[in-house]
Amino acid sequence: MQKVVWDMDPGIDDALSLILALRSPEVGILGITVVAGNAPLEMTGSNARRVLEHLDAGNIPVAAGAAKPLCRPLEDALGYHGPYGLGDSSLPPPAASLHPEPAWDFLSRAALEAPGEVTLLATGPLTNVACAFERHPQLPGLLAGVVLMGGAYGLTSYGRGNRTPAAEFNIWQDPEAARVVFDSGAGILAVGLDVSMGPAACLGARHLERIRTGQTPAACLAAQLVQYEMRHHGCCRMHDPLALAVLIDASLFRFVSGKVEVMVTDGPERGATRISPLDNGQESSGGSRPTQIASAVDGARFLELFVSRILDERHV
Ligand code: BDR
Ligand code: CA
């Protein structure tokens, strides 16, 4: 089982991935940190706890981080994810309080307590992660790795922007933070729109019908979230569950290696991600490790994994 600290901004697909994670023995969630992104910070913090409590996992701590990107105002995506970020689902307000530590200290402490064992999963804008790396410069080297959902790399015909023609939402929201993270020297594995926008990895009507047959709280919540996204956007994009899936079964993916450059300009290129070849000897010099970028996914096998785990009656 991989020890995971998860930075997220729930968000429909963040919530779907949390449901999947709680039914996946490969992943042990040590804690969640929340960031402003799809919704303002207060909502993402409350949504994470709502979902955890609904799934009988309210013992997992949730720590709050940044209320806005490093250098810019927040431009949330409530227009996409629904009035409070979780479609039209109606989970009660959380009973548990937030963890007292700020996200960056929580992340760093978790890594220090188990050096080399903790993977950081990031499925929102990278503000909290950048703050953690800046405040605790040893942190990138203490992590087993970073798996993140972000970027559009032109590796497939789907690897174009979703927030702007050039940029993916998480990177676009806080490009300065993304640059800090990609330049940190951490071992990063990035899942971008190149794979998550492919129609083969998108949940459709047949999958929803199957999920609806489930009677557990997890299946009922997943059905509500998927149904909302399908009704408003045609199919249900699985950006964040795909990033989680790297930790469950990396054989679902193919990856290319490179150095990722993030555009931090204010023009139309803001938040664009480019892959450049590795510098000569970069890998052997012991300096920064190359980023692995997902270039293909077995969409059918991934969706089957998702639906079958959601329907597994052994869990809540
Ligand atoms: C990413 O942006 C958010 O809206 C989703 O939750 C996902 O993390 C996809 O571009
Ligand atoms: Ca997200």
mmCIF file of C-alpha atoms and ligand atoms in Angstrom, residues 6-15 17 35 37-38 81 122-125 149 168-170 239-240, ligand 2:
data_model
loop_
_atom_site.group_PDB
_atom_site.id
_atom_site.type_symbol
_atom_site.label_atom_id
_atom_site.label_comp_id
_atom_site.label_asym_id
_atom_site.label_seq_id
_atom_site.Cartn_x
_atom_site.Cartn_y
_atom_site.Cartn_z
ATOM 1 C CA TRP A 6 -3.405 14.352 -1.310
ATOM 2 C CA ASP A 7 -3.727 18.007 -2.261
ATOM 3 C CA MET A 8 -7.087 18.635 -3.939
ATOM 4 C CA ASP A 9 -9.803 21.174 -4.806
ATOM 5 C CA PRO A 10 -13.064 19.194 -4.867
ATOM 6 C CA GLY A 11 -14.667 19.507 -7.500
ATOM 7 C CA ILE A 12 -16.705 16.700 -9.100
ATOM 8 C CA ASP A 13 -13.743 14.716 -10.454
ATOM 9 C CA ASP A 14 -11.676 15.209 -7.284
ATOM 10 C CA ALA A 15 -14.640 13.763 -5.359
ATOM 11 C CA SER A 17 -11.287 10.075 -7.338
ATOM 12 C CA VAL A 35 -6.550 24.454 -2.061
ATOM 13 C CA GLY A 37 -9.354 26.038 -7.416
ATOM 14 C CA ASN A 38 -12.593 24.585 -8.696
ATOM 15 C CA HIS A 81 -18.797 21.915 -11.084
ATOM 16 C CA ALA A 122 -1.983 16.790 -6.432
ATOM 17 C CA THR A 123 -5.259 17.194 -8.283
ATOM 18 C CA GLY A 124 -5.780 20.942 -7.990
ATOM 19 C CA PRO A 125 -3.805 24.104 -8.713
ATOM 20 C CA MET A 149 -3.141 16.130 -12.700
ATOM 21 C CA GLU A 168 -5.181 23.247 -18.717
ATOM 22 C CA PHE A 169 -7.191 24.578 -15.737
ATOM 23 C CA ASN A 170 -4.954 23.547 -12.791
ATOM 24 C CA HIS A 239 -9.142 13.922 -15.043
ATOM 25 C CA ASP A 240 -8.426 13.405 -11.337
HETATM 26 CA CA CA B 2 -9.175 18.914 -9.353
#
